[in-house]
Amino acid sequence: MRPTPLYFALLGLPVAWASVTVHYQQPLGAPTSTGSAAASYTGAAAYDPTVLIAPPIPNPAPPSTFFQQLSSTPVPGLSIPQSGYFFGFSVEFSVITQVLGTNSTRLQVPFLNLLSNVASRGGSVRVRLGGNSQDYATLYPSLANGKIIQKQAQDTANPTATPEVLFTDDVLYMMANISALVNVDWYLGIPLNDTSNLRLGIAEASEAILAHRLIGIQVGNEVDQYASHQHRPPTYGPADYSNDFGIVDAGLRADPKVSVVDGKLIGPSLSGQWQPQDVWDVGFIPTHRQSLAALAMSFYPNNNCAKLHGGPNATNAVDPQAIFPSYLDHTAGQKIAATYLNSTALAQTFSLPFVMMETNSASCGGFPGVSNSFGSALWALDYGLQLAYSNFTTALLHVGGQGVYYNPFTPPPTNQSSFHSWSVGPIYYSVLAVAEALGTSNQSQIIDLQMNGANIYTPGYAIYDGGALARLALFNFVTDPTGASAYIASFGIGGGNTGQASATPAQVKVKYLLAPSVSTKDNITWAGQTFGAAFESDGRPTGTEQIHTVACNPDNTCNITVPAPGFALVFLADVSADAESYLAVQTFPTTGAVTKTQNTASINPTLLATSNGQAGANFMQAGTSLGRKKGKTAAAARFLPHLAVVVSISLGVVSVTWGTVI
Ligand SMILES: *[C@@H]1O[C@H](CO)[C@@H](O)[C@H](O)[C@H]1NC(C)=O
Ligand SMILES: *[C@@H]1O[C@H](CO)[C@@H](O)[C@H](O)[C@H]1NC(C)=O
Ligand SMILES: *[C@@H]1O[C@H](CO)[C@@H](O)[C@H](O)[C@H]1NC(C)=O
Ligand SMILES: *[C@@H]1O[C@H](CO)[C@@H](O)[C@H](O)[C@H]1NC(C)=O
Ligand SMILES: *[C@@H]1O[C@H](CO)[C@@H](O)[C@H](O)[C@H]1NC(C)=O
Ligand SMILES: *[C@@H]1O[C@H](CO)[C@@H](O)[C@H](O)[C@H]1NC(C)=O
Ligand SMILES: *[C@@H]1O[C@H](CO)[C@@H](O)[C@H](O)[C@H]1NC(C)=O
Ligand SMILES: *[C@@H]1O[C@H](CO)[C@@H](O)[C@H](O)[C@H]1NC(C)=O
Ligand SMILES: *[C@@H]1O[C@H](CO)[C@@H](O)[C@H](O)[C@H]1NC(C)=O
Ligand SMILES: CC(=O)N[C@H]1CO[C@H](CO)[C@@H](O)[C@@H]1O
């Protein structure tokens, strides 16, 4: 299945703040109902109200009680050590001003909160700015009207031509300023459309501005599609790509404005048209080992291109209802991971990280009712843990524009007036759950337990942290409103016939990811908290965090109930605070010092300076702190005393159009 990027025509660029045109998203519609309203919905995909029918209970149904023996000490088959930053985000380069902020001094508060939620649970968070637009991006000293990014008009005579993206180094200052507030590390890309006129400006400027916050630069993106998109001759193959990589490498080494090339570059970022082995076979890794920061892939398991293209091909479009069940069992993630197992093993022999640089449920926008359902949250969570078990080191969920169904989060249309108006998608919850499953130690190893007789509807993983069994991740993909398909996982740690002393704790703590059905869109909770329905979030979870304490049994077993559908993260360590022990959540309230006329929230630089290192520090004097936690460690933000960031909210944050659908 081929991910086929498509570029929507931009009719023109906003020439001034006052004349912004928001393309491809009107009317917004009221995403509150289903049925006929969904059938007649013509608004932006990101708010599509379609709700599908949950698949029936499998026949035979998964056993609803079973016993899982666990070892208290590490077992064969564990993954390499993993980090809580495992699941991060990939943001299409052309939409970064909607997501990150207008410029380096006007950051999007909800985005800071959404990153902060992950960083506090996983220790740090990784974000990639890129996508197909990175190959046609050019760094300019400045742009008209103080803009920091601008997209040239689409060549309507050649719709597959990628429009040029112009940007200034303020994009990089914006990233650096975000990293000063939240522990974020970044991936970027060097344009590879033209190897005879290299444009290395992004490497020069990012080294100077982002320094250690830049953890790698992709050389080329989905290079196995260059030939089919006529960006290279039809014969373009793995050896040609390896040569192109070498040209960029040599160009960087000859560039007096670049001092570090070793361990900085990333390739080959294949999308599934070439096999990874094709690239390994031309000696790509040993040839470029010194310059490589990581090996990377990009993959979407399906595409909705026929629907997106419209025309006669639309009649062959995938029926979302028909494809929905394929996301709702353990084989969905396993099948993807399996194709990379040789490669992740090879990466280990070269001591290189292996990154899924861009992924989501389906390219060409995803599927309505699938990509934005609770089912997609369970899918992404199982897929993410499966990639971690398969020795990937990072996986980044793509954020497209308003024209896609699969976004983990979507900023409101640029002129919406309320700053509480971001839409948080189901797969964002998966990122929080993976961050907590892997935790903050960078020492977590995970194994697929093949639980319940390897039943594909009830997968489970064990996570060892620092060499000790620490957490269990238990899934139930079945939807059954009667409650009869909930299962009880009974487990013991050591004891029995293991030869180990029993290490089953007296009690465990459990957090649930829940919704009424896999088809649910809006009623999703993680540990009792939610980000609400479309247009309802400022990036902070609402509600009280619910952590269930489960007493274990006198026979040294514990019974955990997993609803249908649902996911349970079980904290095993006999540390009373373990489940709450994630780092202080830095919150960025939008209710504080808001100047109504400008609708901006100012952060007082003095507060910033004094909040350095304080647990639960809030950056806003008048702010509330819903997300504030008693962390065991304060996340020490690296503030420069002179840093005065004005955090903007949505109104008035305008710039280039959301239009790219990947
Ligand atoms: C635990 O679950 C098992 C079934 O898996 C059941 O037989 C047992 O009675 C349960 N124990 C308790 C104390 O509920
Ligand atoms: C960011 O944009 C705001 C609003 O246009 C402007 O006042 C500010 O000077 C800009 N900051 C930079 C660094 O350009
Ligand atoms: C590469 O992209 C740049 C920026 O979009 C453009 O100016 C240039 O003509 C392109 N070169 C080729 C060979 O496509
Ligand atoms: C339409 O479908 C045909 C046959 O499958 C295929 O060759 C063609 O590339 C498709 N066109 C588009 C625009 O997807
Ligand atoms: C993985 O490696 C094995 C042994 O070299 C080979 O047989 C198999 O085809 C490879 N699988 C893939 C997906 O490349
Ligand atoms: C992951 O890597 C570890 C360490 O090399 C290895 O033991 C394990 O089998 C690998 N996992 C998979 C699924 O290949
Ligand atoms: C937002 O922009 C659209 C299109 O320009 C316009 O129709 C609409 O009235 C604007 N909404 C607000 C709240 O300004
Ligand atoms: C884990 O790795 C992240 C990213 O490199 C780093 O910020 C963090 O300090 C590390 N944590 C520990 C406990 O080593
Ligand atoms: C789902 O959420 C809506 C509001 O978004 C609420 O009215 C409804 O009662 C919720 N349904 C369930 C089953 O919780
Ligand atoms: C910490 C940091 O990188 N601050 C930068 C924020 O952006 C401005 C440019 O607008 C820089 O001057 C700061 O250095």
PDB file of C-alpha atoms in Angstrom, residues 32 61 74 103 122 220 256 289 318 326 389 464 485 522 550 579-580 610:
ATOM      1  CA  THR A  32     -22.066  17.113  17.678  1.00  0.00           C
ATOM      2  CA  ALA A  61     -14.913 -14.546  22.079  1.00  0.00           C
ATOM      3  CA  PRO A  74      14.370  -9.646  33.209  1.00  0.00           C
ATOM      4  CA  ASN A 103       6.841  33.514  15.870  1.00  0.00           C
ATOM      5  CA  GLY A 122       8.006  10.544  29.788  1.00  0.00           C
ATOM      6  CA  GLY A 220      15.646  13.387   2.191  1.00  0.00           C
ATOM      7  CA  PRO A 256      32.502  26.824   7.326  1.00  0.00           C
ATOM      8  CA  ARG A 289      28.081   5.597   9.776  1.00  0.00           C
ATOM      9  CA  VAL A 318     -11.978   2.292   0.945  1.00  0.00           C
ATOM     10  CA  SER A 326      -8.407  -4.231  10.728  1.00  0.00           C
ATOM     11  CA  TYR A 389       9.176  -4.059  21.791  1.00  0.00           C
ATOM     12  CA  TYR A 464      10.850  -3.826  33.235  1.00  0.00           C
ATOM     13  CA  SER A 485     -16.672  -9.080  27.474  1.00  0.00           C
ATOM     14  CA  ASP A 522     -15.495  12.382  22.253  1.00  0.00           C
ATOM     15  CA  VAL A 550      -6.310  -2.965  43.628  1.00  0.00           C
ATOM     16  CA  ALA A 579       1.610   5.837  39.758  1.00  0.00           C
ATOM     17  CA  GLU A 580       1.732   9.497  40.624  1.00  0.00           C
ATOM     18  CA  THR A 610      12.356  32.458  39.943  1.00  0.00           C
TER      19      THR A 610
END
